[in-house]
PDB file of C-alpha atoms in Angstrom:
ATOM      1  CA  UNK A  12      -8.972  41.116   4.325  1.00 83.00           C
ATOM      2  CA  UNK A  13      -9.538  39.099   1.141  1.00 86.00           C
ATOM      3  CA  UNK A  14      -5.860  39.396   0.310  1.00 88.00           C
ATOM      4  CA  UNK A  15      -4.904  38.013   3.734  1.00 89.00           C
ATOM      5  CA  UNK A  16      -7.343  35.114   3.304  1.00 92.00           C
ATOM      6  CA  UNK A  17      -5.834  34.134  -0.058  1.00 91.00           C
ATOM      7  CA  UNK A  18      -2.305  34.440   1.313  1.00 92.00           C
ATOM      8  CA  UNK A  19      -3.152  32.113   4.187  1.00 93.00           C
ATOM      9  CA  UNK A  20      -4.848  29.667   1.801  1.00 94.00           C
ATOM     10  CA  UNK A  21      -1.875  29.711  -0.595  1.00 93.00           C
ATOM     11  CA  UNK A  22       0.504  29.147   2.305  1.00 95.00           C
ATOM     12  CA  UNK A  23      -1.531  26.196   3.625  1.00 96.00           C
ATOM     13  CA  UNK A  24      -1.950  24.634   0.192  1.00 96.00           C
ATOM     14  CA  UNK A  25       1.758  25.131  -0.475  1.00 95.00           C
ATOM     15  CA  UNK A  26       2.648  23.296   2.751  1.00 96.00           C
ATOM     16  CA  UNK A  27       0.352  20.401   1.787  1.00 95.00           C
ATOM     17  CA  UNK A  28       1.684  20.138  -1.789  1.00 94.00           C
ATOM     18  CA  UNK A  29       5.311  20.422  -0.685  1.00 95.00           C
ATOM     19  CA  UNK A  30       4.857  17.675   1.910  1.00 94.00           C
ATOM     20  CA  UNK A  31       2.956  15.362  -0.445  1.00 91.00           C
ATOM     21  CA  UNK A  32       5.306  15.657  -3.411  1.00 91.00           C
ATOM     22  CA  UNK A  33       8.416  16.101  -1.268  1.00 93.00           C
ATOM     23  CA  UNK A  34       7.822  12.702   0.293  1.00 92.00           C
ATOM     24  CA  UNK A  35       7.678  11.144  -3.200  1.00 89.00           C
ATOM     25  CA  UNK A  36      10.912  12.966  -4.067  1.00 92.00           C
ATOM     26  CA  UNK A  37      12.977  12.182  -0.980  1.00 94.00           C
ATOM     27  CA  UNK A  38      11.904   8.695   0.142  1.00 93.00           C
ATOM     28  CA  UNK A  39      12.900   6.741  -2.995  1.00 93.00           C
ATOM     29  CA  UNK A  40      16.348   8.355  -2.966  1.00 94.00           C
ATOM     30  CA  UNK A  41      16.716   7.803   0.797  1.00 95.00           C
ATOM     31  CA  UNK A  42      15.691   4.149   0.524  1.00 94.00           C
ATOM     32  CA  UNK A  43      18.059   3.648  -2.409  1.00 94.00           C
ATOM     33  CA  UNK A  44      20.962   4.908  -0.272  1.00 94.00           C
ATOM     34  CA  UNK A  45      20.062   3.265   3.049  1.00 94.00           C
ATOM     35  CA  UNK A  46      17.473   0.557   2.363  1.00 93.00           C
ATOM     36  CA  UNK A  47      16.960  -2.519   0.208  1.00 93.00           C
ATOM     37  CA  UNK A  48      16.730  -2.535  -3.576  1.00 94.00           C
ATOM     38  CA  UNK A  49      14.972  -5.346  -5.469  1.00 95.00           C
ATOM     39  CA  UNK A  50      13.547  -5.923  -8.943  1.00 94.00           C
ATOM     40  CA  UNK A  51       9.774  -5.816  -9.245  1.00 93.00           C
ATOM     41  CA  UNK A  52       7.272  -6.179 -12.066  1.00 93.00           C
ATOM     42  CA  UNK A  53       4.457  -3.874 -13.114  1.00 89.00           C
ATOM     43  CA  UNK A  54       1.271  -5.833 -12.403  1.00 87.00           C
ATOM     44  CA  UNK A  55      -1.112  -3.294 -13.903  1.00 83.00           C
ATOM     45  CA  UNK A  56      -2.706   0.050 -13.159  1.00 80.00           C
ATOM     46  CA  UNK A  57      -5.396   1.109 -10.684  1.00 79.00           C
ATOM     47  CA  UNK A  58      -8.690   1.805 -12.417  1.00 72.00           C
ATOM     48  CA  UNK A  59     -10.705   4.343 -10.534  1.00 66.00           C
ATOM     49  CA  UNK A  60     -10.532   6.697  -7.634  1.00 64.00           C
ATOM     50  CA  UNK A  61     -10.278   6.383  -3.907  1.00 63.00           C
ATOM     51  CA  UNK A  62     -11.036   2.946  -2.536  1.00 62.00           C
ATOM     52  CA  UNK A  63     -11.238   1.230  -5.933  1.00 66.00           C
ATOM     53  CA  UNK A  64      -8.555  -1.456  -6.081  1.00 73.00           C
ATOM     54  CA  UNK A  65      -9.420  -2.846  -9.509  1.00 75.00           C
ATOM     55  CA  UNK A  66      -6.242  -3.522 -11.493  1.00 77.00           C
ATOM     56  CA  UNK A  67      -6.349  -3.160 -15.286  1.00 74.00           C
ATOM     57  CA  UNK A  68      -3.731  -3.572 -18.017  1.00 73.00           C
ATOM     58  CA  UNK A  69      -4.003  -0.144 -19.698  1.00 70.00           C
ATOM     59  CA  UNK A  70      -2.079   2.828 -18.258  1.00 68.00           C
ATOM     60  CA  UNK A  71      -4.769   5.316 -19.328  1.00 68.00           C
ATOM     61  CA  UNK A  72      -8.504   5.342 -18.943  1.00 67.00           C
ATOM     62  CA  UNK A  73     -11.421   7.395 -20.168  1.00 65.00           C
ATOM     63  CA  UNK A  74     -13.749   9.032 -17.656  1.00 66.00           C
ATOM     64  CA  UNK A  75     -16.509  11.371 -18.856  1.00 71.00           C
ATOM     65  CA  UNK A  76     -14.936  11.469 -22.303  1.00 67.00           C
ATOM     66  CA  UNK A  77     -11.484  12.547 -21.073  1.00 64.00           C
ATOM     67  CA  UNK A  78      -8.276  10.559 -20.758  1.00 62.00           C
ATOM     68  CA  UNK A  79      -7.163  10.003 -17.174  1.00 62.00           C
ATOM     69  CA  UNK A  80      -3.932   8.644 -15.798  1.00 65.00           C
ATOM     70  CA  UNK A  81      -3.742   5.595 -13.616  1.00 74.00           C
ATOM     71  CA  UNK A  82      -1.404   4.745 -10.764  1.00 79.00           C
ATOM     72  CA  UNK A  83       1.102   1.942 -11.285  1.00 83.00           C
ATOM     73  CA  UNK A  84       0.574  -1.335  -9.399  1.00 86.00           C
ATOM     74  CA  UNK A  85       3.751  -3.375  -8.924  1.00 91.00           C
ATOM     75  CA  UNK A  86       4.782  -6.658  -7.287  1.00 93.00           C
ATOM     76  CA  UNK A  87       8.159  -7.232  -5.708  1.00 94.00           C
ATOM     77  CA  UNK A  88       9.910  -9.721  -3.399  1.00 93.00           C
ATOM     78  CA  UNK A  89       9.942  -8.884   0.314  1.00 89.00           C
ATOM     79  CA  UNK A  90      13.735  -9.355   0.390  1.00 88.00           C
ATOM     80  CA  UNK A  91      16.442 -10.020  -2.198  1.00 89.00           C
ATOM     81  CA  UNK A  92      16.139 -13.655  -3.294  1.00 87.00           C
ATOM     82  CA  UNK A  93      12.853 -14.192  -1.415  1.00 86.00           C
ATOM     83  CA  UNK A  94       9.901 -16.032  -2.948  1.00 86.00           C
ATOM     84  CA  UNK A  95       7.396 -14.030  -0.877  1.00 87.00           C
ATOM     85  CA  UNK A  96       5.966 -11.156  -2.897  1.00 89.00           C
ATOM     86  CA  UNK A  97       4.253  -7.943  -1.927  1.00 90.00           C
ATOM     87  CA  UNK A  98       2.024  -5.698  -4.015  1.00 87.00           C
ATOM     88  CA  UNK A  99       1.930  -1.929  -3.792  1.00 86.00           C
ATOM     89  CA  UNK A 100       0.908   0.998  -5.960  1.00 82.00           C
ATOM     90  CA  UNK A 101       2.580   4.252  -6.847  1.00 82.00           C
ATOM     91  CA  UNK A 102       1.199   7.315  -5.138  1.00 76.00           C
ATOM     92  CA  UNK A 103       1.507   9.258  -8.378  1.00 71.00           C
ATOM     93  CA  UNK A 104      -0.412   8.734 -11.579  1.00 60.00           C
ATOM     94  CA  UNK A 105       1.516   8.210 -14.760  1.00 52.00           C
ATOM     95  CA  UNK A 106       0.100  11.458 -16.023  1.00 53.00           C
ATOM     96  CA  UNK A 107       3.008  12.813 -17.977  1.00 51.00           C
ATOM     97  CA  UNK A 108       4.387   9.364 -18.564  1.00 50.00           C
ATOM     98  CA  UNK A 109       1.846   7.716 -20.859  1.00 51.00           C
ATOM     99  CA  UNK A 110       3.521   4.736 -22.447  1.00 52.00           C
ATOM    100  CA  UNK A 111       6.517   4.698 -20.086  1.00 73.00           C
ATOM    101  CA  UNK A 112       5.325   1.714 -18.068  1.00 79.00           C
ATOM    102  CA  UNK A 113       3.612  -1.350 -19.488  1.00 81.00           C
ATOM    103  CA  UNK A 114       2.220  -4.373 -17.687  1.00 85.00           C
ATOM    104  CA  UNK A 115       5.011  -6.887 -17.103  1.00 88.00           C
ATOM    105  CA  UNK A 116       7.878  -4.366 -17.205  1.00 88.00           C
ATOM    106  CA  UNK A 117      10.686  -4.858 -14.707  1.00 92.00           C
ATOM    107  CA  UNK A 118      11.105  -1.895 -12.350  1.00 91.00           C
ATOM    108  CA  UNK A 119      13.581  -1.183  -9.537  1.00 93.00           C
ATOM    109  CA  UNK A 120      11.816  -1.118  -6.169  1.00 94.00           C
ATOM    110  CA  UNK A 121      13.354   0.317  -2.995  1.00 95.00           C
ATOM    111  CA  UNK A 122      12.156   0.093   0.607  1.00 94.00           C
ATOM    112  CA  UNK A 123      13.382   0.426   4.178  1.00 93.00           C
ATOM    113  CA  UNK A 124      14.847  -2.746   5.682  1.00 91.00           C
ATOM    114  CA  UNK A 125      12.326  -2.760   8.516  1.00 91.00           C
ATOM    115  CA  UNK A 126       9.276  -1.969   6.324  1.00 90.00           C
ATOM    116  CA  UNK A 127       9.186  -3.880   3.022  1.00 91.00           C
ATOM    117  CA  UNK A 128       5.441  -3.222   2.635  1.00 90.00           C
ATOM    118  CA  UNK A 129       6.166   0.441   1.798  1.00 90.00           C
ATOM    119  CA  UNK A 130       8.038  -0.214  -1.439  1.00 91.00           C
ATOM    120  CA  UNK A 131       8.498   2.581  -3.970  1.00 91.00           C
ATOM    121  CA  UNK A 132       9.487   2.531  -7.614  1.00 90.00           C
ATOM    122  CA  UNK A 133      12.910   4.116  -8.098  1.00 92.00           C
ATOM    123  CA  UNK A 134      12.479   5.885 -11.432  1.00 87.00           C
ATOM    124  CA  UNK A 135      14.033   9.164 -12.490  1.00 86.00           C
ATOM    125  CA  UNK A 136      10.919  10.393 -14.265  1.00 84.00           C
ATOM    126  CA  UNK A 137       8.667   9.805 -11.245  1.00 85.00           C
ATOM    127  CA  UNK A 138      11.177  11.459  -8.918  1.00 89.00           C
ATOM    128  CA  UNK A 139      11.592  14.441 -11.273  1.00 88.00           C
ATOM    129  CA  UNK A 140       7.808  14.876 -11.559  1.00 86.00           C
ATOM    130  CA  UNK A 141       7.499  14.811  -7.755  1.00 89.00           C
ATOM    131  CA  UNK A 142      10.349  17.334  -7.526  1.00 93.00           C
ATOM    132  CA  UNK A 143       8.484  19.692  -9.874  1.00 92.00           C
ATOM    133  CA  UNK A 144       5.393  19.354  -7.669  1.00 91.00           C
ATOM    134  CA  UNK A 145       7.531  20.204  -4.621  1.00 95.00           C
ATOM    135  CA  UNK A 146       8.859  23.306  -6.357  1.00 96.00           C
ATOM    136  CA  UNK A 147       5.287  24.406  -7.106  1.00 95.00           C
ATOM    137  CA  UNK A 148       4.424  23.981  -3.422  1.00 96.00           C
ATOM    138  CA  UNK A 149       7.482  25.989  -2.350  1.00 96.00           C
ATOM    139  CA  UNK A 150       6.520  28.741  -4.783  1.00 95.00           C
ATOM    140  CA  UNK A 151       3.011  28.831  -3.298  1.00 95.00           C
ATOM    141  CA  UNK A 152       4.511  29.127   0.193  1.00 95.00           C
ATOM    142  CA  UNK A 153       6.656  32.031  -1.030  1.00 94.00           C
ATOM    143  CA  UNK A 154       3.625  33.814  -2.481  1.00 93.00           C
ATOM    144  CA  UNK A 155       1.700  33.230   0.745  1.00 93.00           C
ATOM    145  CA  UNK A 156       4.491  34.654   2.885  1.00 93.00           C
ATOM    146  CA  UNK A 157       5.607  37.572   0.732  1.00 90.00           C
ATOM    147  CA  UNK A 158       2.289  38.436  -0.922  1.00 82.00           C
ATOM    148  CA  UNK A 159       3.779  38.960  -4.372  1.00 76.00           C
ATOM    149  CA  UNK A 160       4.984  36.875  -7.291  1.00 72.00           C
TER     150      UNK A 160
END
C-alpha cells in the first residue's frame, strides 16, 4: 500500500514538474518562431518570495545565511519600435546562472502577437535549464508508472 501511495505521488509530482518546466521550455521557442521578438533590458531582480515585488540590483541574495537566487525582472517595448514599455519577470530563478545577467543588460524578449504582456526572455541557458527540469519530471512519471528506476 505504501509503495502504491509513493508511486501515485511521484506520478502526480512528475506531471506538475513536467508541465511547469515544459511551459518554460516550449513557449519561448514557440514565440520565437511565430510571435514577436524585441530587445529588452534587465531592470533588476525580484527580492523575496511570493507576492514581494521589490526589485533589487543584485542577482543573488542571502536568506538565513544561505545564498538564494532571484528571478530576472526585464523591461521591453510592447511592439517593435514602440515607446510603450512593459515589465515582466522570469518564472525561473537564475540559480545556476549566477553572474550571467546583470542589471542593464540587453536581452532578447519574445511574446505572442496578441499578448505582449506575457513576454519571455529567449536565452539558451534558461531554456536548457527548463528542459532539464522537464526531463526530471518525465523521469518521475516513468518511476510512478513502472514502479522501478
